[in-house]
mmCIF file of the C-alpha atoms, coordinates in Angstrom:
data_MODEL
# 
_entry.id   MODEL 
# 
loop_
_atom_site.group_PDB 
_atom_site.id 
_atom_site.type_symbol 
_atom_site.label_atom_id 
_atom_site.label_alt_id 
_atom_site.label_comp_id 
_atom_site.label_asym_id 
_atom_site.label_entity_id 
_atom_site.label_seq_id 
_atom_site.pdbx_PDB_ins_code 
_atom_site.Cartn_x 
_atom_site.Cartn_y 
_atom_site.Cartn_z 
_atom_site.occupancy 
_atom_site.B_iso_or_equiv 
_atom_site.pdbx_formal_charge 
_atom_site.auth_seq_id 
_atom_site.auth_comp_id 
_atom_site.auth_asym_id 
_atom_site.auth_atom_id 
_atom_site.pdbx_PDB_model_num 
ATOM 1  C CA . UNK A 1 1  ? -9.236  -0.793  -6.706 1.00 0.00 ? 1  UNK A CA 1 
ATOM 2  C CA . UNK A 1 2  ? -10.665 -3.078  -4.161 1.00 0.00 ? 2  UNK A CA 1 
ATOM 3  C CA . UNK A 1 3  ? -13.249 -4.315  -6.487 1.00 0.00 ? 3  UNK A CA 1 
ATOM 4  C CA . UNK A 1 4  ? -10.485 -5.580  -8.946 1.00 0.00 ? 4  UNK A CA 1 
ATOM 5  C CA . UNK A 1 5  ? -9.534  -8.123  -6.140 1.00 0.00 ? 5  UNK A CA 1 
ATOM 6  C CA . UNK A 1 6  ? -12.971 -9.474  -5.545 1.00 0.00 ? 6  UNK A CA 1 
ATOM 7  C CA . UNK A 1 7  ? -14.740 -11.808 -7.652 1.00 0.00 ? 7  UNK A CA 1 
ATOM 8  C CA . UNK A 1 8  ? -18.368 -13.193 -7.922 1.00 0.00 ? 8  UNK A CA 1 
ATOM 9  C CA . UNK A 1 9  ? -19.346 -16.689 -7.351 1.00 0.00 ? 9  UNK A CA 1 
ATOM 10 C CA . UNK A 1 10 ? -22.581 -18.439 -8.635 1.00 0.00 ? 10 UNK A CA 1 
ATOM 11 C CA . UNK A 1 11 ? -24.081 -17.674 -5.187 1.00 0.00 ? 11 UNK A CA 1 
ATOM 12 C CA . UNK A 1 12 ? -24.475 -14.211 -3.628 1.00 0.00 ? 12 UNK A CA 1 
ATOM 13 C CA . UNK A 1 13 ? -21.048 -14.514 -2.168 1.00 0.00 ? 13 UNK A CA 1 
ATOM 14 C CA . UNK A 1 14 ? -18.047 -12.444 -3.029 1.00 0.00 ? 14 UNK A CA 1 
ATOM 15 C CA . UNK A 1 15 ? -14.587 -13.816 -2.748 1.00 0.00 ? 15 UNK A CA 1 
ATOM 16 C CA . UNK A 1 16 ? -11.551 -11.662 -1.845 1.00 0.00 ? 16 UNK A CA 1 
ATOM 17 C CA . UNK A 1 17 ? -8.396  -12.755 -3.666 1.00 0.00 ? 17 UNK A CA 1 
ATOM 18 C CA . UNK A 1 18 ? -5.847  -12.171 -0.937 1.00 0.00 ? 18 UNK A CA 1 
ATOM 19 C CA . UNK A 1 19 ? -2.791  -12.556 -2.956 1.00 0.00 ? 19 UNK A CA 1 
ATOM 20 C CA . UNK A 1 20 ? -3.753  -9.958  -5.488 1.00 0.00 ? 20 UNK A CA 1 
ATOM 21 C CA . UNK A 1 21 ? -5.045  -7.627  -2.951 1.00 0.00 ? 21 UNK A CA 1 
ATOM 22 C CA . UNK A 1 22 ? -1.726  -8.053  -0.846 1.00 0.00 ? 22 UNK A CA 1 
ATOM 23 C CA . UNK A 1 23 ? 0.255   -7.356  -4.025 1.00 0.00 ? 23 UNK A CA 1 
ATOM 24 C CA . UNK A 1 24 ? -1.529  -4.256  -4.431 1.00 0.00 ? 24 UNK A CA 1 
ATOM 25 C CA . UNK A 1 25 ? -1.553  -2.799  -1.152 1.00 0.00 ? 25 UNK A CA 1 
ATOM 26 C CA . UNK A 1 26 ? 2.077   -3.729  -0.421 1.00 0.00 ? 26 UNK A CA 1 
ATOM 27 C CA . UNK A 1 27 ? 3.110   -2.835  -4.089 1.00 0.00 ? 27 UNK A CA 1 
ATOM 28 C CA . UNK A 1 28 ? 5.145   -6.024  -4.199 1.00 0.00 ? 28 UNK A CA 1 
ATOM 29 C CA . UNK A 1 29 ? 5.354   -8.747  -6.799 1.00 0.00 ? 29 UNK A CA 1 
ATOM 30 C CA . UNK A 1 30 ? 5.182   -12.139 -4.739 1.00 0.00 ? 30 UNK A CA 1 
ATOM 31 C CA . UNK A 1 31 ? 7.039   -13.779 -7.572 1.00 0.00 ? 31 UNK A CA 1 
ATOM 32 C CA . UNK A 1 32 ? 10.076  -11.452 -7.461 1.00 0.00 ? 32 UNK A CA 1 
ATOM 33 C CA . UNK A 1 33 ? 13.219  -12.748 -6.200 1.00 0.00 ? 33 UNK A CA 1 
ATOM 34 C CA . UNK A 1 34 ? 14.096  -9.285  -4.683 1.00 0.00 ? 34 UNK A CA 1 
ATOM 35 C CA . UNK A 1 35 ? 10.815  -8.619  -3.104 1.00 0.00 ? 35 UNK A CA 1 
ATOM 36 C CA . UNK A 1 36 ? 9.153   -11.780 -2.290 1.00 0.00 ? 36 UNK A CA 1 
ATOM 37 C CA . UNK A 1 37 ? 10.178  -11.947 1.159  1.00 0.00 ? 37 UNK A CA 1 
ATOM 38 C CA . UNK A 1 38 ? 8.270   -8.805  1.941  1.00 0.00 ? 38 UNK A CA 1 
ATOM 39 C CA . UNK A 1 39 ? 4.941   -10.369 0.758  1.00 0.00 ? 39 UNK A CA 1 
ATOM 40 C CA . UNK A 1 40 ? 2.830   -10.759 3.862  1.00 0.00 ? 40 UNK A CA 1 
ATOM 41 C CA . UNK A 1 41 ? -0.982  -11.003 4.455  1.00 0.00 ? 41 UNK A CA 1 
ATOM 42 C CA . UNK A 1 42 ? -0.429  -10.158 7.945  1.00 0.00 ? 42 UNK A CA 1 
ATOM 43 C CA . UNK A 1 43 ? 0.717   -6.721  7.195  1.00 0.00 ? 43 UNK A CA 1 
ATOM 44 C CA . UNK A 1 44 ? -1.797  -4.251  8.885  1.00 0.00 ? 44 UNK A CA 1 
ATOM 45 C CA . UNK A 1 45 ? -2.332  -2.410  5.766  1.00 0.00 ? 45 UNK A CA 1 
ATOM 46 C CA . UNK A 1 46 ? -3.722  -5.687  4.041  1.00 0.00 ? 46 UNK A CA 1 
ATOM 47 C CA . UNK A 1 47 ? -5.795  -6.539  6.978  1.00 0.00 ? 47 UNK A CA 1 
ATOM 48 C CA . UNK A 1 48 ? -7.472  -3.162  6.972  1.00 0.00 ? 48 UNK A CA 1 
ATOM 49 C CA . UNK A 1 49 ? -8.021  -3.456  3.037  1.00 0.00 ? 49 UNK A CA 1 
ATOM 50 C CA . UNK A 1 50 ? -9.633  -6.798  3.786  1.00 0.00 ? 50 UNK A CA 1 
ATOM 51 C CA . UNK A 1 51 ? -11.640 -5.430  6.543  1.00 0.00 ? 51 UNK A CA 1 
ATOM 52 C CA . UNK A 1 52 ? -12.818 -2.714  4.403  1.00 0.00 ? 52 UNK A CA 1 
ATOM 53 C CA . UNK A 1 53 ? -13.806 -4.933  1.402  1.00 0.00 ? 53 UNK A CA 1 
ATOM 54 C CA . UNK A 1 54 ? -15.798 -7.146  3.936  1.00 0.00 ? 54 UNK A CA 1 
ATOM 55 C CA . UNK A 1 55 ? -17.710 -4.136  5.380  1.00 0.00 ? 55 UNK A CA 1 
ATOM 56 C CA . UNK A 1 56 ? -18.443 -2.808  2.008  1.00 0.00 ? 56 UNK A CA 1 
ATOM 57 C CA . UNK A 1 57 ? -19.933 -5.956  0.569  1.00 0.00 ? 57 UNK A CA 1 
ATOM 58 C CA . UNK A 1 58 ? -21.814 -6.662  3.849  1.00 0.00 ? 58 UNK A CA 1 
ATOM 59 C CA . UNK A 1 59 ? -23.463 -3.278  3.221  1.00 0.00 ? 59 UNK A CA 1 
ATOM 60 C CA . UNK A 1 60 ? -24.472 -4.485  -0.071 1.00 0.00 ? 60 UNK A CA 1 
ATOM 61 C CA . UNK A 1 61 ? -26.031 -7.586  1.469  1.00 0.00 ? 61 UNK A CA 1 
ATOM 62 C CA . UNK A 1 62 ? -23.264 -9.856  0.208  1.00 0.00 ? 62 UNK A CA 1 
ATOM 63 C CA . UNK A 1 63 ? -21.520 -12.566 2.058  1.00 0.00 ? 63 UNK A CA 1 
ATOM 64 C CA . UNK A 1 64 ? -17.577 -12.608 1.732  1.00 0.00 ? 64 UNK A CA 1 
ATOM 65 C CA . UNK A 1 65 ? -15.288 -15.363 1.603  1.00 0.00 ? 65 UNK A CA 1 
ATOM 66 C CA . UNK A 1 66 ? -11.750 -15.495 0.715  1.00 0.00 ? 66 UNK A CA 1 
ATOM 67 C CA . UNK A 1 67 ? -9.631  -17.091 -2.035 1.00 0.00 ? 67 UNK A CA 1 
ATOM 68 C CA . UNK A 1 68 ? -5.979  -17.414 -1.219 1.00 0.00 ? 68 UNK A CA 1 
ATOM 69 C CA . UNK A 1 69 ? -3.398  -19.557 0.830  1.00 0.00 ? 69 UNK A CA 1 
ATOM 70 C CA . UNK A 1 70 ? -2.927  -17.352 3.831  1.00 0.00 ? 70 UNK A CA 1 
ATOM 71 C CA . UNK A 1 71 ? -5.097  -19.517 6.137  1.00 0.00 ? 71 UNK A CA 1 
ATOM 72 C CA . UNK A 1 72 ? -3.353  -22.461 5.059  1.00 0.00 ? 72 UNK A CA 1 
ATOM 73 C CA . UNK A 1 73 ? 0.154   -21.267 5.596  1.00 0.00 ? 73 UNK A CA 1 
ATOM 74 C CA . UNK A 1 74 ? -0.717  -19.174 8.637  1.00 0.00 ? 74 UNK A CA 1 
ATOM 75 C CA . UNK A 1 75 ? -3.328  -20.981 10.648 1.00 0.00 ? 75 UNK A CA 1 
ATOM 76 C CA . UNK A 1 76 ? -3.831  -17.961 13.001 1.00 0.00 ? 76 UNK A CA 1 
ATOM 77 C CA . UNK A 1 77 ? -5.143  -15.849 9.982  1.00 0.00 ? 77 UNK A CA 1 
ATOM 78 C CA . UNK A 1 78 ? -8.327  -17.886 9.965  1.00 0.00 ? 78 UNK A CA 1 
ATOM 79 C CA . UNK A 1 79 ? -9.017  -16.342 13.229 1.00 0.00 ? 79 UNK A CA 1 
ATOM 80 C CA . UNK A 1 80 ? -8.069  -12.842 12.080 1.00 0.00 ? 80 UNK A CA 1 
ATOM 81 C CA . UNK A 1 81 ? -10.536 -13.135 9.298  1.00 0.00 ? 81 UNK A CA 1 
ATOM 82 C CA . UNK A 1 82 ? -13.334 -14.273 11.633 1.00 0.00 ? 82 UNK A CA 1 
ATOM 83 C CA . UNK A 1 83 ? -12.573 -11.277 13.726 1.00 0.00 ? 83 UNK A CA 1 
ATOM 84 C CA . UNK A 1 84 ? -12.836 -8.973  10.579 1.00 0.00 ? 84 UNK A CA 1 
ATOM 85 C CA . UNK A 1 85 ? -16.165 -10.470 9.788  1.00 0.00 ? 85 UNK A CA 1 
ATOM 86 C CA . UNK A 1 86 ? -15.446 -12.978 6.907  1.00 0.00 ? 86 UNK A CA 1 
ATOM 87 C CA . UNK A 1 87 ? -18.420 -15.309 6.317  1.00 0.00 ? 87 UNK A CA 1 
# 
């Protein structure tokens, strides 16, 4: 399932689609009026999924970036991504 939330770029880099991955991991539709307040990339399970995606792509010799709004909305998230090994 993680591959569904990765997309290739014209370079050797892969991009993690953080919003889609967060929705998959948390089983939450971020556009739902009932559940949107539970949508959170800071969730431990989401960060673990991001970490696994990064490690998996690094094992395949790929650089990994992130496509999503989390670092813009939550500036501390950039540091989390660096700690997880994002390129």
